């Protein structure tokens, strides 16, 4: 995980909103020179993602916090397992705890959910990918969590890949025009993916030179007949309300990619706690 | 909803991550001078929250986007209902759509979930409140969504209220010491809430002058006997894995507040879409 | 003192305005490899506040500046006393000196003034507290300085405590309505303080459930009769042009809190200098 | 007054610290659709400075606040005079009031104090100038206030003018060396000012080509004899603990500039209030 | 051109560095209420790029500056032609002039240079593309200028396209491994481009599934033989010290793309001036 | 070179635009625990400028990158010479390489070009100075590079020196008025430079008290006759399309300063590369 300036800016927003003018409970009750060790444990089974950002929260509050990691991002962690030990001034540990855990619990939640989806279609060639339906401000973190969970990433931003949807097709005057324009104007390093709704559009898109086809909101049956029609001429992605309990039906018919906004917009945080060890 | 500099900074992070070097699909396929109207519709029943931030995303991209709202934050919206109409340059509408919807869908998700919880305990005096387990960077937005859903807010940050937990009690040498110190050092405008685990702690906290008692991770039975013991001497809050299907048991026994991290850390986004209207 | 992202942002603004394109005097006259030790001394008696932010200014300019503190925040310092020694590149010491001292001199000024006020009412139970009349951008720093001087903090921000003033009362249709609404809508961790002007309002506020009463701009005589009327039913705060030479009159009549904007909006900087030691 | 990005960043810090998660009192007591007019009045005589930043605070919170100014920056305002009328949503007026007034009261305080100093030496040729002892983050605003009060500005930052002090002289190996180096390396648009302590240094500095002499911490008698010695060969500035009641002594002996850190580091805020008009 | 938060942040940096504490010349010589019209003219032939950012600089300084454009981005402009008229407060026009022109002159310089390169290979199928050798902070602006000049964009960032260079090949243990890993892990929307040095590498890369081949630092002869070898199996890009006077040799042999860092790292600004019209 | 908050903000913009959601090529092909040493070499002769900012780019990405410098800023470096060795995680080296080199190549380009200009007029008393025609956001860096190349700096910003141009003269009602106002209102530490076009203006400016004269767009012959006319009464600066091949003509006639926008607006980047060393 790269702690880019963007991620650091998000950490700053998070600390600013939680600290405000300071932690009045801790200031009132904890001596300035107290130091402690806290243990971070999983309270349910999970896939770990986000330890570097968890640590960065504490480091932003002071330079004397150290970590002794027992697990690494991408590891499976069982209920009760120790994830890491945090040592430092007690005040810093208590003031940073909630923000650091809020980051970690959400990212582990996404990694864990992704992994469950990947497990459901294990044995197929289909790849689970994320979407741009990420939490605003969090995209790089959430896409990292998807990778830690065993999923793959779709394009990162509007700058990365060409994805021609119905609005673009209408405005450009048809699939052929839209693909031709994109081929001419978009970076040659970007593939061109086109959303198609039926057999005629599949043929038109492929003839126009689409690199990838997106089947949006099709039933498994419709998707299966589309896959037959494509017949390997381009990779096929399905999307639209894909959920853990429905993706198996699509994987079985041989689509190449299932893109799931669900991974990021509907993941719940997993439960992790941090406790000061008593000496 | 106040669009504070903090919220604007989060919008900027979101647009930066999604726009990068620009929207290569839209740039390639949409004419510069095209203008459109898009309709935003609920694809499931929901409580609306976040229209001002939805609009702010587009406004940050250019000053010629206008809105014709059919609903207001806090309204219940049925599946298929029109929420708002967005008019402006087609390129701006398409480039801002995903980020604006990502904000709106998450905030409506929280408002809707909160409302479901509030409905479950309707008829009781118990109030559903949120926690600090919010998405880092999003606290003000998410707490606003909780209010729109009919819930109430717990303290906003570590600066707002005194909440003495076990770590503070241990460090301060007992409940009495911790409460006394907090009373002396914390702003007199802040109430002092103390986490208690049993009858002895309840009595000690009340005698020390605690304003509110927090029962953490108690069963409904344990909570009921605690409420009897408190006997109205202070408001009582329960917390710890409170979920929509369990809160009824706590409300029935007469606790004053049920605080639910679930409202913000486990809400899913609701489905809303935005479609360019064809002329 | 917590060096939050907010405080670091203020330091950045300060260095940006003072450094512009660089320190042309130092660049022209000081060799790149020169290192020095500077001593920081009080030029008048003072209460120390702000050493961490003083150090942070230099650290932001380079990582090789070290400090040997002789005093700690909160200490009383006599004229001529050594506060700290700063070692590092001569250029960094000279370029950061003014900004670092500007922070320190102002914060010590506030701590020193606060302490003088606290001394004036020593022996009473009354507590000196600050207000929100702080220097924009500096609130956390200035409230910290008040604590170092022996004062206490009023609410940090508009999010922290409910303070119902005449404008709110008018808009809400009376004290009872305003308090009732606040009780229902504000976080339960916040106390509700109400500004009252006469006996009738005192009674109405207390009956409505106000937690604290604020007597604004009363003479000591008026305040004394109000305190009698309250008769311990709630803590009483006085405010409005409280100055060092008038607070004694209010403390004697037994008010609980005297809030003084004067502590932060009218403090002068104390004199501290920093001199390069000649070898 | 230019509302530079730097000033806007300071406004953002100020609003962030005061608003936090929102104004819980106003949210609880004021209807969303209430609109009001507020009047801003001087509660003591003052020189006005800062109306544009006062307005910018409200504009940052929403675009529908308007102003009807009765006075302009630089005007003298008597106790009780109306300064401006503010119209807009009641919630915005109440939430922005404190921050906007905190800016205005401090800037008017500096302008007013400066003006008092200027009045004290009226009839002489001496000019009152400020220093770099400004509130960190506030330099452009405070130097503007000095101008509004009738004072002049010394250099804005370390990049603007060369001011060779004792530390530079020591490090460079004497006045002649220091001035020669500065002449060669500093921008040719910058004057070179040298701090001198006695007759020998005055002669050395002038011969080395100093453009301005700074007499630091001299008594009026010492300064008078220095001025005689300089005999018009360069402008002379005095500094060091210059206060309103001592500057007359220096002005009388014909120094060109009196620089006063006091103007900015020891100004108190003047009293201005803002009241919602009742209809 | 999209004025993203990133571009606005760059404008803010630029204004902060140029305005510092204000424009002391303009403040001293121009009346506050003076308004003017300025004309912006090309002093040499050029391709226009950057009018929106030119305008944004003035708008950031105040909201009452208006523009009457005679040309649009992408237009060819002859020496002496009027580009736009700027109307507003004289002080704002003079204070913003240099920063606004610095943006415009550089962007037009890049567009003009790009256009000259495109003209040199007119009649071939080869496309001139830019690189990531852009001015730090300016990438989106510079790539926009390349498009205005008739060139195309290579990938925007490290997130957009896979470009496997020698370091990656070495670390991955060969071309086949590197391409295989990239295919598995990189977003499926990204093409995979591989740098190849000889015939063996060309074959290995194509067999491994490379989508595009990059011939780095080849002579035209070497490139020609590589193009023959590829025989249309993938698009071919040449790079490495491509300059306006050498690109013709590469275009003639039928490469698909010539990528030129020269367009952005060695463009000179073109000459444009802005003059206040005398009434 | 001072790594001010402004420079760090520019580095953050640069990394944000290049890293986006991460380096997908490096992530796919380089093992997490790989560490490497990279060598940075000049590919042409150059004057070095910018090593601290080169290093700062890598340090911003992680704290475990170290440098072993073989050259220092200001050194002349021959083609093929080793500049520095960079050691650290291979992923960090590859992800930061382009941004770090983009900074270094541009700054060395400016230093090198400046040095060529300085060499051309070696033996004269004339000084080559830069202008405010710098790349927006880069001013401090570029002016530093000019100094490293042996040039001198003109004023840094609009706050630093008074430069009265034709627009100011017109608005102020003539040279005498403009100079008089500037003398009265601008900081006394700033020199006053006036643009003059002919003999009459030269005399008027000098009589009004101008400290420096600027001859804009004069031929060498015109400039020579102006210099004669000034006759040492003030330093003389020439500007306006000064280029490396024309400055000799101006230096020979004895002007004091030649200001060249060319140094910064038309410098090309020099070629420097960074290669991972194979073990």
GROMACS .gro file of C-alpha atoms in nm, chain A residues 6 9-10 13-14 16-31 94-95 97-99 102-103 105-106 132-140 155-164 166-168 170-172 178 181-182 185-187 190 241 265-269 271 274-276 278, chain B residues 6 9-10 13-14 16-31 94-95 97-99 102-103 105-106 132-140 155-164 166-168 170-172 178 181-182 185-187 190 241 265-269 271 274-276 278:
model
  146
    6UNK     CA    1  -0.392   1.174  -0.126
    9UNK     CA    2  -0.482   1.412   0.315
   10UNK     CA    3  -0.769   1.176   0.397
   13UNK     CA    4  -0.939   1.508   0.740
   14UNK     CA    5  -1.022   1.214   0.965
   16UNK     CA    6  -0.929   1.686   1.218
   17UNK     CA    7  -1.290   1.576   1.251
   18UNK     CA    8  -1.226   1.347   1.547
   19UNK     CA    9  -0.977   1.552   1.745
   20UNK     CA   10  -1.122   1.900   1.703
   21UNK     CA   11  -0.977   2.088   1.994
   22UNK     CA   12  -0.837   1.778   2.158
   23UNK     CA   13  -0.945   1.464   2.342
   24UNK     CA   14  -1.099   1.608   2.656
   25UNK     CA   15  -1.154   1.274   2.826
   26UNK     CA   16  -0.798   1.157   2.780
   27UNK     CA   17  -0.654   1.496   2.868
   28UNK     CA   18  -0.848   1.489   3.191
   29UNK     CA   19  -0.773   1.135   3.299
   30UNK     CA   20  -0.439   1.017   3.159
   31UNK     CA   21  -0.099   1.138   3.286
   94UNK     CA   22  -0.627   0.648   2.309
   95UNK     CA   23  -0.671   0.958   2.094
   97UNK     CA   24  -0.757   0.450   1.841
   98UNK     CA   25  -1.099   0.519   1.696
   99UNK     CA   26  -0.978   0.679   1.372
  102UNK     CA   27  -1.233   0.298   1.158
  103UNK     CA   28  -0.989   0.277   0.867
  105UNK     CA   29  -1.230  -0.220   1.007
  106UNK     CA   30  -1.369  -0.086   0.683
  132UNK     CA   31  -1.592   0.309  -0.941
  133UNK     CA   32  -1.875   0.284  -0.685
  134UNK     CA   33  -1.627   0.346  -0.406
  135UNK     CA   34  -1.655   0.573  -0.104
  136UNK     CA   35  -1.560   0.924  -0.219
  137UNK     CA   36  -1.206   1.000  -0.102
  138UNK     CA   37  -1.127   0.632  -0.042
  139UNK     CA   38  -1.082   0.487  -0.390
  140UNK     CA   39  -0.715   0.389  -0.373
  155UNK     CA   40  -1.016   0.099  -1.408
  156UNK     CA   41  -0.912   0.337  -1.131
  157UNK     CA   42  -1.061   0.656  -1.270
  158UNK     CA   43  -1.222   0.821  -1.568
  159UNK     CA   44  -0.871   0.875  -1.706
  160UNK     CA   45  -0.771   0.511  -1.721
  161UNK     CA   46  -0.992   0.318  -1.950
  162UNK     CA   47  -1.256   0.394  -2.205
  163UNK     CA   48  -1.598   0.268  -2.103
  164UNK     CA   49  -1.865   0.369  -2.352
  166UNK     CA   50  -2.555   0.428  -2.346
  167UNK     CA   51  -2.532   0.802  -2.286
  168UNK     CA   52  -2.206   0.820  -2.481
  170UNK     CA   53  -2.653   0.828  -2.795
  171UNK     CA   54  -2.448   1.147  -2.795
  172UNK     CA   55  -2.199   1.012  -3.046
  178UNK     CA   56  -1.841   0.628  -3.052
  181UNK     CA   57  -1.387   0.848  -3.201
  182UNK     CA   58  -1.253   0.686  -2.886
  185UNK     CA   59  -0.874   1.035  -2.937
  186UNK     CA   60  -0.817   0.827  -2.627
  187UNK     CA   61  -0.467   0.719  -2.521
  190UNK     CA   62  -0.641   0.230  -2.292
  241UNK     CA   63  -2.660  -0.567  -0.915
  265UNK     CA   64  -2.066   0.025  -0.157
  266UNK     CA   65  -2.225  -0.245   0.054
  267UNK     CA   66  -1.943  -0.394   0.258
  268UNK     CA   67  -1.983  -0.376   0.633
  269UNK     CA   68  -1.691  -0.314   0.864
  271UNK     CA   69  -1.507  -0.610   1.417
  274UNK     CA   70  -0.768  -0.254   2.051
  275UNK     CA   71  -0.710  -0.290   2.420
  276UNK     CA   72  -0.447  -0.135   2.643
  278UNK     CA   73  -0.249  -0.392   3.183
  285UNK     CA   74  -1.410   2.019   0.548
  288UNK     CA   75  -1.211   1.927   0.090
  289UNK     CA   76  -1.361   1.578   0.082
  292UNK     CA   77  -1.036   1.452  -0.288
  293UNK     CA   78  -1.318   1.259  -0.451
  295UNK     CA   79  -0.928   1.434  -0.787
  296UNK     CA   80  -0.930   1.057  -0.758
  297UNK     CA   81  -1.202   1.008  -1.017
  298UNK     CA   82  -1.102   1.269  -1.274
  299UNK     CA   83  -0.725   1.232  -1.272
  300UNK     CA   84  -0.623   1.370  -1.607
  301UNK     CA   85  -0.979   1.395  -1.731
  302UNK     CA   86  -1.267   1.181  -1.848
  303UNK     CA   87  -1.123   1.023  -2.161
  304UNK     CA   88  -1.445   0.854  -2.266
  305UNK     CA   89  -1.655   1.166  -2.244
  306UNK     CA   90  -1.385   1.381  -2.403
  307UNK     CA   91  -1.373   1.143  -2.697
  308UNK     CA   92  -1.744   1.101  -2.753
  309UNK     CA   93  -1.937   1.408  -2.637
  310UNK     CA   94  -1.939   1.743  -2.820
  373UNK     CA   95  -2.132   1.266  -1.723
  374UNK     CA   96  -1.799   1.342  -1.556
  376UNK     CA   97  -2.225   1.163  -1.216
  377UNK     CA   98  -2.042   0.879  -1.045
  378UNK     CA   99  -1.887   1.089  -0.768
  381UNK     CA  100  -2.150   0.777  -0.468
  382UNK     CA  101  -2.206   1.051  -0.208
  384UNK     CA  102  -2.624   0.664  -0.237
  385UNK     CA  103  -2.417   0.620   0.077
  411UNK     CA  104  -1.785   0.775   1.633
  412UNK     CA  105  -1.756   0.459   1.418
  413UNK     CA  106  -1.803   0.666   1.105
  414UNK     CA  107  -1.616   0.653   0.777
  415UNK     CA  108  -1.296   0.858   0.822
  416UNK     CA  109  -1.341   1.195   0.653
  417UNK     CA  110  -1.722   1.160   0.645
  418UNK     CA  111  -1.831   1.219   1.003
  419UNK     CA  112  -2.033   1.537   0.959
  434UNK     CA  113  -2.097   1.337   2.056
  435UNK     CA  114  -1.935   1.457   1.733
  436UNK     CA  115  -1.571   1.423   1.835
  437UNK     CA  116  -1.332   1.364   2.120
  438UNK     CA  117  -1.366   1.735   2.204
  439UNK     CA  118  -1.739   1.731   2.264
  440UNK     CA  119  -1.831   1.507   2.546
  441UNK     CA  120  -1.652   1.316   2.816
  442UNK     CA  121  -1.685   0.942   2.778
  443UNK     CA  122  -1.481   0.755   3.036
  445UNK     CA  123  -1.224   0.116   3.101
  446UNK     CA  124  -0.883   0.232   2.981
  447UNK     CA  125  -0.937   0.575   3.129
  449UNK     CA  126  -0.761   0.205   3.489
  450UNK     CA  127  -0.519   0.488   3.413
  451UNK     CA  128  -0.690   0.726   3.651
  457UNK     CA  129  -1.158   0.959   3.676
  460UNK     CA  130  -1.065   1.476   3.733
  461UNK     CA  131  -1.295   1.508   3.437
  464UNK     CA  132  -1.066   1.971   3.386
  465UNK     CA  133  -1.317   1.919   3.109
  466UNK     CA  134  -1.532   2.204   2.979
  469UNK     CA  135  -1.976   1.868   2.855
  520UNK     CA  136  -2.309  -0.483   1.872
  544UNK     CA  137  -2.009   0.122   0.963
  545UNK     CA  138  -2.243  -0.136   0.818
  546UNK     CA  139  -2.491   0.059   0.610
  547UNK     CA  140  -2.510  -0.035   0.246
  548UNK     CA  141  -2.561   0.223  -0.026
  550UNK     CA  142  -2.962   0.230  -0.542
  553UNK     CA  143  -2.916   0.927  -1.308
  554UNK     CA  144  -3.012   0.914  -1.671
  555UNK     CA  145  -2.967   1.170  -1.945
  557UNK     CA  146  -3.334   1.203  -2.457
   0.00000   0.00000   0.00000
